[in-house]
Amino acid sequence: MKQVSTNKAPAAIGPYSQAIISGGTLFCSGQIPLDPETGVIPEGVEAQAEQALTNVKNLIESAGGKIDNVIKTTVFIKNMDDFGKINEIYAKYFTEPFPARSCVEVARLPKDVLLEVEAIVEL
């Protein structure tokens, strides 16, 4: 098992790793839409989806992976009414064959963001 850490994604804000490599698989912790350089959380669900997915992509690339090799994602959203808007942004990052995905509405997320995205990637 190998820990992955990068300054191109938000730092862990608790007792966990940004990502772990086990065998040939990368397990990325959930990424919130926090700009790792400025600490700013953008306004609106589209901008937050863009930032969260950029953080996922940067974390994957820092581990030597490619976003095209994502096997599974989990998207946690605060409001299921935002599902369509989030899908539009999500489709800019992933192509066919799309990764398997779960999307779950939750009551609250860290820093009161509107979504969080985690990924499992084949390296």
Tab-separated table of C-alpha atoms in Angstrom:
chain	number	residue	atom	x	y	z
A	1	MET	CA	0.000	0.000	0.000
A	2	LYS	CA	1.292	3.456	-0.947
A	3	GLN	CA	-0.019	6.856	0.096
A	4	VAL	CA	-0.594	9.513	-2.591
A	5	SER	CA	-0.432	13.194	-1.723
A	6	THR	CA	-0.434	16.282	-3.936
A	7	ASN	CA	-0.834	20.018	-3.543
A	8	LYS	CA	-2.938	20.031	-6.744
A	9	ALA	CA	-5.949	18.786	-4.769
A	10	PRO	CA	-7.238	19.848	-1.355
A	11	ALA	CA	-5.234	18.516	1.562
A	12	ALA	CA	-6.842	15.928	3.796
A	13	ILE	CA	-8.751	17.643	6.605
A	14	GLY	CA	-8.798	14.640	8.894
A	15	PRO	CA	-7.073	11.330	9.618
A	16	TYR	CA	-7.164	9.997	6.045
A	17	SER	CA	-5.072	10.025	2.860
A	18	GLN	CA	-5.915	11.907	-0.318
A	19	ALA	CA	-5.492	8.586	-2.110
A	20	ILE	CA	-4.019	5.115	-1.638
A	21	ILE	CA	-2.504	2.777	-4.220
A	22	SER	CA	-3.058	-0.901	-3.511
A	23	GLY	CA	-1.891	-3.378	-6.125
A	24	GLY	CA	-2.667	-1.723	-9.448
A	25	THR	CA	-5.627	0.267	-8.158
A	26	LEU	CA	-5.863	3.868	-6.968
A	27	PHE	CA	-8.527	4.675	-4.381
A	28	CYS	CA	-9.205	8.427	-4.250
A	29	SER	CA	-10.839	9.964	-1.215
A	30	GLY	CA	-13.792	12.237	-1.884
A	31	GLN	CA	-12.822	15.553	-3.426
A	32	ILE	CA	-14.772	18.646	-2.566
A	33	PRO	CA	-14.820	21.764	-4.760
A	34	LEU	CA	-12.115	23.594	-2.859
A	35	ASP	CA	-9.450	25.303	-4.971
A	36	PRO	CA	-6.208	23.900	-3.500
A	37	GLU	CA	-4.241	27.069	-4.337
A	38	THR	CA	-6.632	29.705	-3.012
A	39	GLY	CA	-8.838	27.794	-0.569
A	40	VAL	CA	-11.883	29.273	-2.315
A	41	ILE	CA	-15.081	27.294	-2.886
A	42	PRO	CA	-16.792	28.533	-6.072
A	43	GLU	CA	-20.434	29.641	-6.129
A	44	GLY	CA	-23.062	27.466	-7.822
A	45	VAL	CA	-23.363	23.774	-8.491
A	46	GLU	CA	-21.837	23.879	-12.003
A	47	ALA	CA	-18.694	25.679	-10.824
A	48	GLN	CA	-18.448	23.384	-7.810
A	49	ALA	CA	-18.796	20.286	-10.021
A	50	GLU	CA	-16.046	21.616	-12.288
A	51	GLN	CA	-13.687	22.225	-9.348
A	52	ALA	CA	-14.398	18.894	-7.640
A	53	LEU	CA	-13.806	16.960	-10.869
A	54	THR	CA	-10.654	18.974	-11.594
A	55	ASN	CA	-9.415	17.990	-8.127
A	56	VAL	CA	-10.187	14.319	-8.875
A	57	LYS	CA	-8.341	14.549	-12.207
A	58	ASN	CA	-5.320	16.248	-10.601
A	59	LEU	CA	-5.164	13.638	-7.849
A	60	ILE	CA	-5.316	10.795	-10.374
A	61	GLU	CA	-2.604	12.353	-12.521
A	62	SER	CA	-0.368	12.969	-9.497
A	63	ALA	CA	-0.472	9.211	-8.874
A	64	GLY	CA	0.562	8.515	-12.473
A	65	GLY	CA	-2.941	7.586	-13.608
A	66	LYS	CA	-5.344	8.838	-16.253
A	67	ILE	CA	-8.933	9.916	-15.840
A	68	ASP	CA	-9.774	7.604	-18.771
A	69	ASN	CA	-8.939	4.657	-16.486
A	70	VAL	CA	-11.513	5.487	-13.810
A	71	ILE	CA	-13.454	2.319	-13.001
A	72	LYS	CA	-16.005	3.691	-10.523
A	73	THR	CA	-17.070	7.006	-9.070
A	74	THR	CA	-19.337	7.962	-6.246
A	75	VAL	CA	-20.960	11.397	-6.369
A	76	PHE	CA	-22.471	12.782	-3.195
A	77	ILE	CA	-24.836	15.696	-3.829
A	78	LYS	CA	-26.734	17.945	-1.480
A	79	ASN	CA	-29.766	18.311	-3.760
A	80	MET	CA	-30.954	15.678	-6.250
A	81	ASP	CA	-32.525	18.520	-8.256
A	82	ASP	CA	-28.934	19.389	-9.303
A	83	PHE	CA	-28.417	15.929	-10.858
A	84	GLY	CA	-28.840	17.138	-14.467
A	85	LYS	CA	-26.480	20.097	-14.070
A	86	ILE	CA	-23.855	17.895	-12.430
A	87	ASN	CA	-24.206	15.306	-15.225
A	88	GLU	CA	-23.455	17.984	-17.837
A	89	ILE	CA	-20.149	18.825	-16.145
A	90	TYR	CA	-19.392	15.159	-15.381
A	91	ALA	CA	-19.736	14.290	-19.095
A	92	LYS	CA	-16.906	16.734	-19.902
A	93	TYR	CA	-14.477	14.619	-17.837
A	94	PHE	CA	-15.484	11.060	-18.755
A	95	THR	CA	-15.996	9.317	-22.104
A	96	GLU	CA	-17.358	5.931	-23.124
A	97	PRO	CA	-17.070	3.442	-21.705
A	98	PHE	CA	-18.174	5.575	-18.764
A	99	PRO	CA	-17.115	4.479	-15.283
A	100	ALA	CA	-19.650	2.759	-13.078
A	101	ARG	CA	-21.186	5.346	-10.770
A	102	SER	CA	-23.315	5.818	-7.704
A	103	CYS	CA	-24.979	9.164	-7.011
A	104	VAL	CA	-26.378	9.766	-3.555
A	105	GLU	CA	-28.197	12.748	-2.056
A	106	VAL	CA	-26.849	13.549	1.389
A	107	ALA	CA	-27.933	15.925	4.143
A	108	ARG	CA	-24.609	17.726	4.502
A	109	LEU	CA	-21.049	17.711	3.159
A	110	PRO	CA	-17.760	19.119	4.502
A	111	LYS	CA	-17.615	22.921	4.400
A	112	ASP	CA	-21.275	22.861	3.289
A	113	VAL	CA	-20.307	22.283	-0.355
A	114	LEU	CA	-22.910	21.102	-2.864
A	115	LEU	CA	-21.108	17.927	-3.958
A	116	GLU	CA	-18.180	15.587	-3.376
A	117	VAL	CA	-16.682	13.068	-5.808
A	118	GLU	CA	-14.578	9.969	-5.120
A	119	ALA	CA	-13.007	7.634	-7.662
A	120	ILE	CA	-11.432	4.207	-8.070
A	121	VAL	CA	-8.866	4.028	-10.862
A	122	GLU	CA	-7.000	1.230	-12.601
A	123	LEU	CA	-3.325	2.216	-12.887
